[in-house]
mmCIF file of C-alpha atoms in Angstrom:
data_model
loop_
_atom_site.group_PDB
_atom_site.id
_atom_site.type_symbol
_atom_site.label_atom_id
_atom_site.label_comp_id
_atom_site.label_asym_id
_atom_site.label_seq_id
_atom_site.Cartn_x
_atom_site.Cartn_y
_atom_site.Cartn_z
ATOM 1 C CA MET A 258 -28.175 36.257 -64.496
ATOM 2 C CA GLY A 259 -29.393 39.017 -62.192
ATOM 3 C CA LYS A 260 -32.125 36.607 -60.606
ATOM 4 C CA CYS A 261 -30.018 33.966 -60.038
ATOM 5 C CA TYR A 262 -27.276 36.225 -58.151
ATOM 6 C CA PHE A 263 -30.597 37.505 -56.015
ATOM 7 C CA ASN A 264 -31.471 34.164 -55.315
ATOM 8 C CA LYS A 265 -27.949 33.291 -53.897
ATOM 9 C CA ILE A 266 -28.380 36.467 -51.589
ATOM 10 C CA ILE A 267 -31.834 35.112 -50.140
ATOM 11 C CA PHE A 268 -30.071 31.538 -49.524
ATOM 12 C CA THR A 269 -26.879 33.295 -47.907
ATOM 13 C CA CYS A 270 -29.432 35.286 -45.929
ATOM 14 C CA LEU A 271 -31.189 32.465 -44.924
ATOM 15 C CA LEU A 272 -28.368 30.259 -44.259
ATOM 16 C CA PHE A 273 -27.068 32.935 -42.173
ATOM 17 C CA PHE A 274 -29.468 33.187 -39.869
ATOM 18 C CA VAL A 275 -30.169 29.553 -39.705
ATOM 19 C CA SER A 276 -26.492 29.215 -38.095
ATOM 20 C CA LEU A 277 -27.229 31.866 -35.627
ATOM 21 C CA LEU A 278 -30.260 30.509 -34.190
ATOM 22 C CA LEU A 279 -28.464 27.008 -33.805
ATOM 23 C CA PHE A 280 -25.646 28.697 -32.451
ATOM 24 C CA THR A 281 -27.887 30.294 -29.933
ATOM 25 C CA VAL A 282 -29.573 27.187 -29.013
ATOM 26 C CA SER A 283 -26.249 25.791 -28.849
ATOM 27 C CA ASP A 284 -25.421 27.996 -26.697
ATOM 28 C CA ALA A 285 -28.445 28.387 -24.357
ATOM 29 C CA GLU A 286 -28.046 24.379 -24.056
ATOM 30 C CA ALA A 287 -24.363 24.418 -22.970
ATOM 31 C CA GLN A 288 -25.358 27.332 -20.481
ATOM 32 C CA MET A 289 -28.075 24.868 -19.226
ATOM 33 C CA GLU A 290 -25.809 22.085 -18.828
ATOM 34 C CA ALA A 291 -23.162 24.162 -17.101
ATOM 35 C CA LYS A 292 -25.944 25.039 -14.921
ATOM 36 C CA ASP A 293 -26.969 21.364 -14.132
ATOM 37 C CA HIS A 294 -23.019 19.981 -13.462
ATOM 38 C CA TYR A 295 -21.886 22.823 -10.996
ATOM 39 C CA GLY A 296 -25.569 23.427 -9.288
ATOM 40 C CA LYS A 297 -25.508 27.050 -10.429
ATOM 41 C CA ASP A 298 -25.658 29.757 -12.818
ATOM 42 C CA LEU A 299 -22.169 30.481 -14.535
ATOM 43 C CA ASN A 300 -20.957 33.095 -16.965
ATOM 44 C CA LEU A 301 -19.077 30.688 -19.761
ATOM 45 C CA GLN A 302 -17.211 33.959 -21.167
ATOM 46 C CA THR A 303 -15.739 34.664 -18.193
ATOM 47 C CA LEU A 304 -15.355 31.449 -16.359
ATOM 48 C CA ASP A 305 -11.754 30.700 -15.441
ATOM 49 C CA ILE A 306 -10.242 27.288 -16.968
ATOM 50 C CA PRO A 307 -7.742 25.782 -14.927
ATOM 51 C CA ASP A 308 -4.044 25.207 -15.546
ATOM 52 C CA ARG A 309 -4.514 21.594 -15.901
ATOM 53 C CA ILE A 310 -7.294 19.289 -16.908
ATOM 54 C CA ALA A 311 -8.818 16.372 -14.750
ATOM 55 C CA ARG A 312 -6.054 13.739 -14.655
ATOM 56 C CA PHE A 313 -6.664 10.560 -16.590
ATOM 57 C CA VAL A 314 -7.005 7.601 -13.794
ATOM 58 C CA PHE A 315 -6.884 4.379 -14.932
ATOM 59 C CA ASP A 316 -9.557 1.671 -14.623
ATOM 60 C CA ALA A 317 -8.754 -1.741 -14.116
ATOM 61 C CA GLY A 318 -12.881 -2.633 -14.963
ATOM 62 C CA LEU A 319 -13.511 -4.528 -11.812
ATOM 63 C CA ASP A 320 -15.655 -2.710 -9.142
ATOM 64 C CA PHE A 321 -15.271 -3.326 -5.631
ATOM 65 C CA GLU A 322 -16.469 -1.406 -2.542
ATOM 66 C CA TYR A 323 -14.882 -0.497 0.156
ATOM 67 C CA PRO A 324 -15.757 -2.271 3.240
ATOM 68 C CA ASP A 325 -17.430 -0.704 6.441
ATOM 69 C CA ALA A 326 -13.827 -1.206 7.923
ATOM 70 C CA VAL A 327 -11.457 -3.787 6.483
ATOM 71 C CA ARG A 328 -10.962 -7.000 8.389
ATOM 72 C CA GLY A 329 -8.537 -9.133 6.719
ATOM 73 C CA ILE A 330 -5.993 -11.944 6.632
ATOM 74 C CA TYR A 331 -2.632 -12.343 4.738
ATOM 75 C CA VAL A 332 -2.338 -14.837 1.896
ATOM 76 C CA THR A 333 0.975 -16.182 0.102
ATOM 77 C CA GLY A 334 1.453 -16.267 -3.440
ATOM 78 C CA PRO A 335 1.395 -20.331 -3.173
ATOM 79 C CA SER A 336 -2.017 -20.278 -1.261
ATOM 80 C CA ALA A 337 -3.782 -17.543 -3.634
ATOM 81 C CA GLY A 338 -3.146 -19.949 -6.413
ATOM 82 C CA GLY A 339 -3.219 -23.390 -4.754
ATOM 83 C CA ALA A 340 -6.018 -25.343 -3.375
ATOM 84 C CA LYS A 341 -5.745 -23.641 -0.107
ATOM 85 C CA MET A 342 -7.410 -20.719 -1.719
ATOM 86 C CA GLU A 343 -10.893 -22.299 -1.454
ATOM 87 C CA GLY A 344 -10.844 -22.348 2.501
ATOM 88 C CA LEU A 345 -9.439 -19.045 3.045
ATOM 89 C CA THR A 346 -12.237 -17.531 0.701
ATOM 90 C CA GLU A 347 -14.544 -19.605 2.524
ATOM 91 C CA LEU A 348 -13.513 -18.445 5.965
ATOM 92 C CA VAL A 349 -13.765 -14.731 4.835
ATOM 93 C CA GLU A 350 -17.323 -15.514 3.037
ATOM 94 C CA SER A 351 -18.358 -17.220 6.316
ATOM 95 C CA THR A 352 -17.205 -14.446 8.772
ATOM 96 C CA ASP A 353 -17.318 -10.616 9.533
ATOM 97 C CA LEU A 354 -13.877 -10.704 7.647
ATOM 98 C CA ASN A 355 -14.130 -9.273 4.270
ATOM 99 C CA ALA A 356 -10.124 -8.708 2.686
ATOM 100 C CA MET A 357 -7.143 -10.427 1.894
ATOM 101 C CA VAL A 358 -3.697 -9.416 1.798
ATOM 102 C CA ILE A 359 -2.205 -11.383 -1.195
ATOM 103 C CA ASP A 360 1.971 -11.506 -1.968
ATOM 104 C CA VAL A 361 2.570 -9.929 -5.295
ATOM 105 C CA LYS A 362 6.351 -9.055 -4.427
ATOM 106 C CA GLU A 363 7.170 -11.813 -1.538
ATOM 107 C CA ASP A 364 9.955 -11.504 0.825
ATOM 108 C CA HIS A 365 12.978 -13.187 -1.603
ATOM 109 C CA GLY A 366 12.001 -10.827 -4.266
ATOM 110 C CA ASN A 367 9.938 -12.858 -6.677
ATOM 111 C CA ILE A 368 6.409 -12.182 -7.975
ATOM 112 C CA SER A 369 4.079 -14.527 -7.890
ATOM 113 C CA PHE A 370 2.106 -14.550 -11.289
ATOM 114 C CA GLU A 371 3.613 -14.701 -14.811
ATOM 115 C CA PRO A 372 4.344 -11.023 -16.614
ATOM 116 C CA PRO A 373 3.710 -10.712 -20.036
ATOM 117 C CA GLU A 374 6.848 -12.218 -22.045
ATOM 118 C CA ASP A 375 8.869 -9.545 -23.065
ATOM 119 C CA SER A 376 8.346 -8.175 -19.046
ATOM 120 C CA PRO A 377 11.937 -7.185 -17.458
ATOM 121 C CA TYR A 378 10.321 -8.653 -14.519
ATOM 122 C CA ALA A 379 9.488 -12.089 -16.394
ATOM 123 C CA ASP A 380 13.029 -13.816 -14.595
ATOM 124 C CA ILE A 381 11.601 -13.166 -11.483
ATOM 125 C CA ALA A 382 7.914 -14.606 -11.637
ATOM 126 C CA GLU A 383 6.980 -17.661 -9.846
ATOM 127 C CA PRO A 384 3.754 -18.292 -11.346
ATOM 128 C CA TYR A 385 2.093 -19.421 -8.197
ATOM 129 C CA ILE A 386 -1.241 -17.676 -9.096
ATOM 130 C CA ASN A 387 -2.100 -18.939 -12.697
ATOM 131 C CA ASP A 388 -4.501 -15.987 -13.646
ATOM 132 C CA PRO A 389 -4.712 -13.155 -11.276
ATOM 133 C CA ARG A 390 -7.326 -11.595 -13.089
ATOM 134 C CA LYS A 391 -9.527 -14.596 -12.829
ATOM 135 C CA MET A 392 -8.796 -14.784 -9.294
ATOM 136 C CA LEU A 393 -9.531 -10.996 -8.747
ATOM 137 C CA GLU A 394 -12.792 -11.125 -10.562
ATOM 138 C CA GLU A 395 -13.719 -14.397 -8.529
ATOM 139 C CA LEU A 396 -12.948 -11.750 -5.241
ATOM 140 C CA GLN A 397 -15.457 -9.219 -6.842
ATOM 141 C CA GLU A 398 -17.930 -12.055 -6.903
ATOM 142 C CA LYS A 399 -17.595 -12.683 -3.336
ATOM 143 C CA ASN A 400 -17.158 -9.371 -1.832
ATOM 144 C CA ILE A 401 -13.771 -9.672 -0.737
ATOM 145 C CA TYR A 402 -11.528 -6.874 -0.875
ATOM 146 C CA PRO A 403 -8.196 -7.320 -2.505
ATOM 147 C CA ILE A 404 -4.944 -5.783 -1.117
ATOM 148 C CA ALA A 405 -1.556 -6.324 -2.861
ATOM 149 C CA ARG A 406 1.598 -6.315 -0.906
ATOM 150 C CA VAL A 407 5.005 -5.601 -2.100
ATOM 151 C CA VAL A 408 7.774 -6.082 -0.285
ATOM 152 C CA VAL A 409 9.992 -3.266 -1.328
ATOM 153 C CA PHE A 410 13.654 -2.891 0.251
ATOM 154 C CA LYS A 411 14.203 -6.495 1.347
ATOM 155 C CA ASP A 412 14.977 -8.310 -2.120
ATOM 156 C CA ASN A 413 17.784 -11.230 -2.302
ATOM 157 C CA LEU A 414 16.967 -11.437 -6.323
ATOM 158 C CA LEU A 415 17.837 -7.521 -6.963
ATOM 159 C CA ALA A 416 20.727 -7.553 -4.894
ATOM 160 C CA GLU A 417 22.598 -10.296 -6.133
ATOM 161 C CA GLU A 418 21.495 -9.450 -9.989
ATOM 162 C CA ARG A 419 22.329 -5.954 -9.102
ATOM 163 C CA PRO A 420 25.429 -5.368 -6.219
ATOM 164 C CA ASP A 421 25.318 -2.068 -7.031
ATOM 165 C CA LEU A 422 22.037 -1.507 -5.933
ATOM 166 C CA SER A 423 22.550 -3.052 -2.558
ATOM 167 C CA PHE A 424 24.907 -3.191 0.579
ATOM 168 C CA GLN A 425 28.602 -4.600 0.038
ATOM 169 C CA LYS A 426 30.823 -5.880 2.445
ATOM 170 C CA ASN A 427 34.564 -6.982 1.492
ATOM 171 C CA GLY A 428 33.174 -7.067 -2.395
ATOM 172 C CA GLU A 429 30.233 -9.071 -1.595
ATOM 173 C CA VAL A 430 26.528 -8.684 -1.017
ATOM 174 C CA TRP A 431 25.726 -8.339 2.744
ATOM 175 C CA ARG A 432 23.604 -10.310 4.182
ATOM 176 C CA ASN A 433 21.866 -10.477 7.774
ATOM 177 C CA SER A 434 21.878 -13.232 10.098
ATOM 178 C CA ARG A 435 18.883 -14.820 8.534
ATOM 179 C CA ASN A 436 20.381 -14.760 4.935
ATOM 180 C CA GLU A 437 18.432 -12.191 3.772
ATOM 181 C CA ALA A 438 19.951 -9.157 1.548
ATOM 182 C CA PHE A 439 18.263 -5.570 0.706
ATOM 183 C CA VAL A 440 18.777 -3.363 -1.754
ATOM 184 C CA ASN A 441 19.332 0.330 -1.011
ATOM 185 C CA PRO A 442 16.252 2.988 -0.189
ATOM 186 C CA PHE A 443 18.784 5.615 -1.436
ATOM 187 C CA LYS A 444 18.296 5.125 -5.184
ATOM 188 C CA LYS A 445 15.903 5.858 -7.030
ATOM 189 C CA GLU A 446 16.418 3.047 -9.123
ATOM 190 C CA VAL A 447 15.141 0.542 -6.856
ATOM 191 C CA TRP A 448 11.953 3.012 -6.108
ATOM 192 C CA GLU A 449 10.877 2.550 -9.747
ATOM 193 C CA TYR A 450 11.745 -1.325 -9.789
ATOM 194 C CA ASN A 451 9.179 -1.895 -6.830
ATOM 195 C CA LEU A 452 6.465 0.645 -8.177
ATOM 196 C CA GLU A 453 6.353 -0.827 -11.832
ATOM 197 C CA ILE A 454 5.816 -3.930 -9.845
ATOM 198 C CA ALA A 455 2.846 -2.156 -8.124
ATOM 199 C CA LYS A 456 1.688 -0.529 -10.941
ATOM 200 C CA MET A 457 1.154 -4.234 -12.271
ATOM 201 C CA ALA A 458 -0.589 -4.885 -9.406
ATOM 202 C CA ALA A 459 -3.340 -2.022 -9.937
ATOM 203 C CA GLU A 460 -3.860 -2.614 -13.444
ATOM 204 C CA LEU A 461 -4.897 -5.992 -12.690
ATOM 205 C CA GLY A 462 -7.515 -4.914 -9.981
ATOM 206 C CA PHE A 463 -6.031 -4.873 -7.007
ATOM 207 C CA GLN A 464 -7.551 -1.915 -4.834
ATOM 208 C CA GLU A 465 -4.460 -0.901 -2.908
ATOM 209 C CA ILE A 466 -1.088 -1.539 -2.488
ATOM 210 C CA GLN A 467 0.375 -2.614 0.369
ATOM 211 C CA PHE A 468 4.465 -1.633 0.699
ATOM 212 C CA ASP A 469 6.044 -3.972 3.397
ATOM 213 C CA TYR A 470 10.008 -3.409 4.441
ATOM 214 C CA VAL A 471 9.733 -0.145 3.337
ATOM 215 C CA ARG A 472 13.269 0.481 5.584
ATOM 216 C CA PHE A 473 16.869 -0.604 5.655
ATOM 217 C CA PRO A 474 18.264 -3.532 7.540
ATOM 218 C CA GLU A 475 17.418 -3.973 11.126
ATOM 219 C CA GLY A 476 20.084 -2.372 13.289
ATOM 220 C CA PHE A 477 22.000 -0.722 10.384
ATOM 221 C CA GLU A 478 23.220 2.360 12.473
ATOM 222 C CA ASN A 479 25.580 -0.290 13.830
ATOM 223 C CA ARG A 480 27.054 -1.128 10.437
ATOM 224 C CA ASP A 481 26.402 1.744 8.227
ATOM 225 C CA GLU A 482 30.240 2.756 8.305
ATOM 226 C CA GLU A 483 31.635 -0.640 7.706
ATOM 227 C CA LEU A 484 29.420 -1.569 4.588
ATOM 228 C CA GLN A 485 29.626 -0.021 0.913
ATOM 229 C CA TYR A 486 26.753 1.400 -0.556
ATOM 230 C CA ASP A 487 25.934 4.832 -2.549
ATOM 231 C CA GLU A 488 23.947 7.393 -1.016
ATOM 232 C CA GLY A 489 22.741 9.009 -4.727
ATOM 233 C CA GLU A 490 21.099 12.023 -4.427
ATOM 234 C CA TYR A 491 21.650 12.046 -0.548
ATOM 235 C CA ALA A 492 25.055 11.991 -0.515
ATOM 236 C CA ASP A 493 25.927 15.634 -0.096
ATOM 237 C CA SER A 494 23.151 16.102 2.429
ATOM 238 C CA GLU A 495 24.558 17.502 5.546
ATOM 239 C CA GLU A 496 21.912 15.585 7.631
ATOM 240 C CA SER A 497 23.529 12.932 10.159
ATOM 241 C CA ASN A 498 23.422 9.176 8.561
ATOM 242 C CA ILE A 499 20.160 8.477 10.728
ATOM 243 C CA LYS A 500 18.437 11.565 9.024
ATOM 244 C CA LYS A 501 19.543 10.811 5.864
ATOM 245 C CA ARG A 502 17.948 7.341 6.310
ATOM 246 C CA VAL A 503 14.769 8.811 7.545
ATOM 247 C CA SER A 504 14.759 11.214 4.436
ATOM 248 C CA ALA A 505 15.416 8.124 1.916
ATOM 249 C CA VAL A 506 12.140 6.035 3.459
ATOM 250 C CA THR A 507 10.029 9.227 3.876
ATOM 251 C CA ASP A 508 10.702 10.253 0.042
ATOM 252 C CA PHE A 509 9.751 6.888 -1.024
ATOM 253 C CA VAL A 510 6.856 6.875 0.396
ATOM 254 C CA GLU A 511 5.881 9.889 -0.515
ATOM 255 C CA TYR A 512 6.749 9.359 -4.308
ATOM 256 C CA ALA A 513 5.179 6.080 -4.260
ATOM 257 C CA ARG A 514 1.875 7.882 -3.304
ATOM 258 C CA GLN A 515 2.319 10.603 -6.332
ATOM 259 C CA ASP A 516 3.486 8.188 -8.454
ATOM 260 C CA LEU A 517 0.171 5.643 -8.078
ATOM 261 C CA SER A 518 -2.108 8.601 -8.248
ATOM 262 C CA ASP A 519 -3.235 7.888 -11.701
ATOM 263 C CA TYR A 520 -4.523 4.615 -10.361
ATOM 264 C CA ASP A 521 -7.078 4.246 -8.457
ATOM 265 C CA VAL A 522 -5.840 2.377 -5.513
ATOM 266 C CA ASP A 523 -4.900 2.970 -2.200
ATOM 267 C CA VAL A 524 -1.466 3.574 -0.567
ATOM 268 C CA SER A 525 -0.552 1.919 2.568
ATOM 269 C CA VAL A 526 2.854 0.957 4.171
ATOM 270 C CA ASP A 527 3.493 -2.131 7.065
ATOM 271 C CA ILE A 528 5.689 -0.357 9.951
ATOM 272 C CA PHE A 529 7.094 -1.541 13.063
ATOM 273 C CA GLY A 530 4.691 -0.804 16.200
ATOM 274 C CA TYR A 531 7.386 0.353 18.193
ATOM 275 C CA ALA A 532 8.338 3.247 15.763
ATOM 276 C CA ALA A 533 5.140 4.892 17.215
ATOM 277 C CA THR A 534 6.855 4.920 20.664
ATOM 278 C CA ILE A 535 10.086 6.565 19.452
ATOM 279 C CA GLU A 536 11.049 10.305 17.760
ATOM 280 C CA GLU A 537 12.590 8.010 14.640
ATOM 281 C CA SER A 538 14.361 4.554 14.313
ATOM 282 C CA PRO A 539 18.029 5.048 14.108
ATOM 283 C CA GLY A 540 18.902 2.350 11.738
ATOM 284 C CA ILE A 541 15.905 1.471 9.340
ATOM 285 C CA GLY A 542 14.654 5.044 8.860
ATOM 286 C CA GLN A 543 11.117 5.096 9.881
ATOM 287 C CA ASN A 544 9.530 7.636 11.178
ATOM 288 C CA PHE A 545 6.046 6.951 12.006
ATOM 289 C CA SER A 546 4.469 10.627 11.613
ATOM 290 C CA GLN A 547 6.285 11.089 8.220
ATOM 291 C CA ILE A 548 5.365 8.159 6.774
ATOM 292 C CA SER A 549 1.440 7.938 8.495
ATOM 293 C CA SER A 550 1.335 11.828 6.647
ATOM 294 C CA ASN A 551 1.978 10.463 3.030
ATOM 295 C CA VAL A 552 -0.289 7.222 2.823
ATOM 296 C CA ASP A 553 -3.604 6.309 2.931
ATOM 297 C CA VAL A 554 -3.761 3.417 5.669
ATOM 298 C CA ILE A 555 -1.113 2.738 8.321
ATOM 299 C CA SER A 556 -0.396 -0.881 9.395
ATOM 300 C CA SER A 557 1.574 -1.232 12.216
ATOM 301 C CA MET A 558 2.971 -4.346 13.354
ATOM 302 C CA ILE A 559 2.064 -4.775 16.684
ATOM 303 C CA TYR A 560 1.826 -8.574 17.319
ATOM 304 C CA PRO A 561 2.278 -9.273 21.175
ATOM 305 C CA SER A 562 5.054 -11.628 20.333
ATOM 306 C CA HIS A 563 7.379 -8.942 18.920
ATOM 307 C CA TRP A 564 7.696 -6.502 21.704
ATOM 308 C CA GLY A 565 10.413 -7.101 24.639
ATOM 309 C CA PRO A 566 8.915 -5.698 27.997
ATOM 310 C CA TYR A 567 7.332 -2.411 27.006
ATOM 311 C CA PHE A 568 4.433 -0.286 28.519
ATOM 312 C CA GLY A 569 5.397 -2.051 31.805
ATOM 313 C CA ILE A 570 3.827 -5.548 30.269
ATOM 314 C CA ASP A 571 7.390 -8.272 31.373
ATOM 315 C CA LYS A 572 6.090 -10.611 28.815
ATOM 316 C CA PRO A 573 3.901 -8.961 26.212
ATOM 317 C CA ASP A 574 2.778 -12.206 23.887
ATOM 318 C CA THR A 575 0.823 -13.501 27.266
ATOM 319 C CA GLU A 576 -1.149 -10.724 27.782
ATOM 320 C CA PRO A 577 -2.427 -10.209 24.276
ATOM 321 C CA TYR A 578 -5.564 -7.555 25.283
ATOM 322 C CA ASN A 579 -2.992 -5.371 27.704
ATOM 323 C CA ILE A 580 -0.029 -4.896 24.868
ATOM 324 C CA ILE A 581 -2.451 -3.804 21.977
ATOM 325 C CA ASP A 582 -4.272 -1.440 24.536
ATOM 326 C CA GLU A 583 -0.931 0.284 25.875
ATOM 327 C CA TYR A 584 0.172 0.632 22.108
ATOM 328 C CA SER A 585 -3.054 1.858 20.791
ATOM 329 C CA LYS A 586 -3.236 4.841 23.303
ATOM 330 C CA VAL A 587 0.129 6.050 21.610
ATOM 331 C CA GLU A 588 -0.536 5.770 18.006
ATOM 332 C CA ASN A 589 -4.184 7.723 18.661
ATOM 333 C CA LYS A 590 -1.917 10.331 20.153
ATOM 334 C CA ILE A 591 0.293 10.772 17.251
ATOM 335 C CA LEU A 592 -2.268 10.290 14.325
ATOM 336 C CA GLY A 593 -4.352 12.831 16.125
ATOM 337 C CA ALA A 594 -2.143 15.200 16.089
ATOM 338 C CA LEU A 595 -1.633 15.244 12.123
ATOM 339 C CA GLU A 596 -3.532 17.055 9.933
ATOM 340 C CA GLU A 597 -4.931 14.657 7.562
ATOM 341 C CA PRO A 598 -4.162 11.366 9.588
ATOM 342 C CA PRO A 599 -4.087 7.859 7.342
ATOM 343 C CA VAL A 600 -6.863 4.963 8.119
ATOM 344 C CA SER A 601 -5.170 2.885 10.917
ATOM 345 C CA ARG A 602 -5.030 -0.749 10.389
ATOM 346 C CA PRO A 603 -2.754 -2.831 12.528
ATOM 347 C CA TRP A 604 -1.606 -6.314 11.640
ATOM 348 C CA LEU A 605 -2.167 -8.596 14.734
ATOM 349 C CA GLN A 606 -0.979 -11.933 16.135
ATOM 350 C CA ASP A 607 -2.480 -15.246 14.799
ATOM 351 C CA PHE A 608 0.165 -17.666 15.641
ATOM 352 C CA GLU A 609 2.611 -18.945 18.503
ATOM 353 C CA ALA A 610 6.131 -17.650 18.980
ATOM 354 C CA PRO A 611 8.181 -20.987 20.931
ATOM 355 C CA TRP A 612 11.294 -18.672 19.665
ATOM 356 C CA LEU A 613 10.299 -16.773 23.373
ATOM 357 C CA TYR A 614 9.796 -20.124 25.789
ATOM 358 C CA SER A 615 12.533 -22.706 26.838
ATOM 359 C CA GLY A 616 9.836 -24.443 28.144
ATOM 360 C CA SER A 617 6.029 -24.776 26.543
ATOM 361 C CA THR A 618 5.043 -22.153 24.710
ATOM 362 C CA PHE A 619 1.930 -19.357 25.134
ATOM 363 C CA GLN A 620 -0.813 -20.733 22.829
ATOM 364 C CA TYR A 621 -2.506 -18.492 20.704
ATOM 365 C CA GLY A 622 -6.316 -19.492 20.094
ATOM 366 C CA LYS A 623 -9.648 -17.916 19.854
ATOM 367 C CA ALA A 624 -9.725 -15.946 23.112
ATOM 368 C CA GLU A 625 -6.088 -14.301 22.240
ATOM 369 C CA VAL A 626 -7.091 -13.267 19.163
ATOM 370 C CA GLU A 627 -10.494 -11.979 19.929
ATOM 371 C CA ASP A 628 -8.635 -9.956 22.958
ATOM 372 C CA GLN A 629 -6.209 -8.119 20.370
ATOM 373 C CA ILE A 630 -9.169 -6.897 18.219
ATOM 374 C CA ARG A 631 -11.429 -5.945 21.144
ATOM 375 C CA ALA A 632 -8.663 -3.777 22.594
ATOM 376 C CA LEU A 633 -8.602 -2.035 19.191
ATOM 377 C CA TYR A 634 -12.092 -1.498 19.581
ATOM 378 C CA ASP A 635 -11.908 -0.127 22.692
ATOM 379 C CA ASN A 636 -9.814 2.704 21.333
ATOM 380 C CA GLY A 637 -11.843 3.442 18.482
ATOM 381 C CA ILE A 638 -9.660 1.124 15.884
ATOM 382 C CA GLU A 639 -11.943 -0.574 13.908
ATOM 383 C CA GLU A 640 -9.799 -1.834 10.635
ATOM 384 C CA TYR A 641 -6.773 -4.643 11.507
ATOM 385 C CA LEU A 642 -5.352 -7.570 9.644
ATOM 386 C CA LEU A 643 -4.657 -10.696 10.668
ATOM 387 C CA TRP A 644 -0.713 -12.255 10.152
ATOM 388 C CA ASN A 645 0.086 -16.347 9.709
ATOM 389 C CA ALA A 646 3.007 -16.684 7.695
ATOM 390 C CA THR A 647 1.337 -20.463 6.527
ATOM 391 C CA ASN A 648 -2.444 -19.079 6.512
ATOM 392 C CA ASN A 649 -3.686 -21.452 8.838
ATOM 393 C CA TYR A 650 -5.943 -19.243 10.669
ATOM 394 C CA THR A 651 -7.904 -20.167 14.156
ATOM 395 C CA LYS A 652 -11.362 -21.567 13.875
ATOM 396 C CA GLY A 653 -14.362 -19.831 15.489
ATOM 397 C CA VAL A 654 -13.080 -16.496 15.890
ATOM 398 C CA ASP A 655 -15.803 -13.849 16.308
ATOM 399 C CA TYR A 656 -14.221 -11.205 14.313
ATOM 400 C CA THR A 657 -16.280 -8.573 15.582
ATOM 401 C CA PRO A 658 -16.313 -9.180 19.199
#
């Protein structure tokens, strides 16, 4: 009995010393690992633990590399999911282009692919893109950077389904002269509706979410008193109607960027070019500086055809270099004043504007597209996107002139 008891004591002591040795080795290894990771010695016993651990970031499982500078084209859902995609892909692969902005939620309010059957967005799907994941995998193989375009506040479908989230007149959903309905930027339910679509795009593997129509309808300052709509949380604000609209649009952009922070995507916003030339747009609620302060990329729509007489240029559509050059100087000054300016990536014109002419239309070809790009380059702006609504882009363009 006594011998057995003595053996137990010996065994216990040995076990204690072995445990102590293992703990010491483990602690030393931990110290070395900490030193290797942080590049300096750390006293783990006195190390302050952060209040928050590193947040989870969703990984879509695709590996895209951000280009030297994004040079992209716009691609509709039907083009992305149809026979036209082959030619567009070949255009990008065979030139200095390297990116595509692809419709995920388009101007009418539809999404361009089929979500799961139980998705609340199943009813608004126009499945032009049969297999969006496969499409993105093919773009990855070809080193084409994918950007998801999500149209936000212009949305016929949501307005018709939920008039309470839209603008009404005489009990009916109000539409503009082009028969377009808008939903209400004051309503956070509208924000969430669009952000869930943006998250679907991020989960598929898109590298950037580009929000378009981030604004109230054009000319809203002339009808804000005649339309019926809910100002939501902004109703009790003492700001003017103009300032309320600016706050709502800016708050959405800030909220969107924060809400998408768990996804490894950049956030960009399309904005009217003239918004950079005034303090803030009185009707649509766009303040260039405030929006730019809350995005990774700002994409001004500076198509020469969309300017009236401006910067001392009577017919900007016929002077593509000069109008882009003058605008770029203004934008550079504004972004240069921001503490953390976004990347500037303007939209350029690759189409004609027959509505501007009673006679023959000024034609846009190789020279006119290159002139716009050159004007950006001359002002230190190296990224751009090309717009053609039908995705018929000019051939033979030097995209880095």
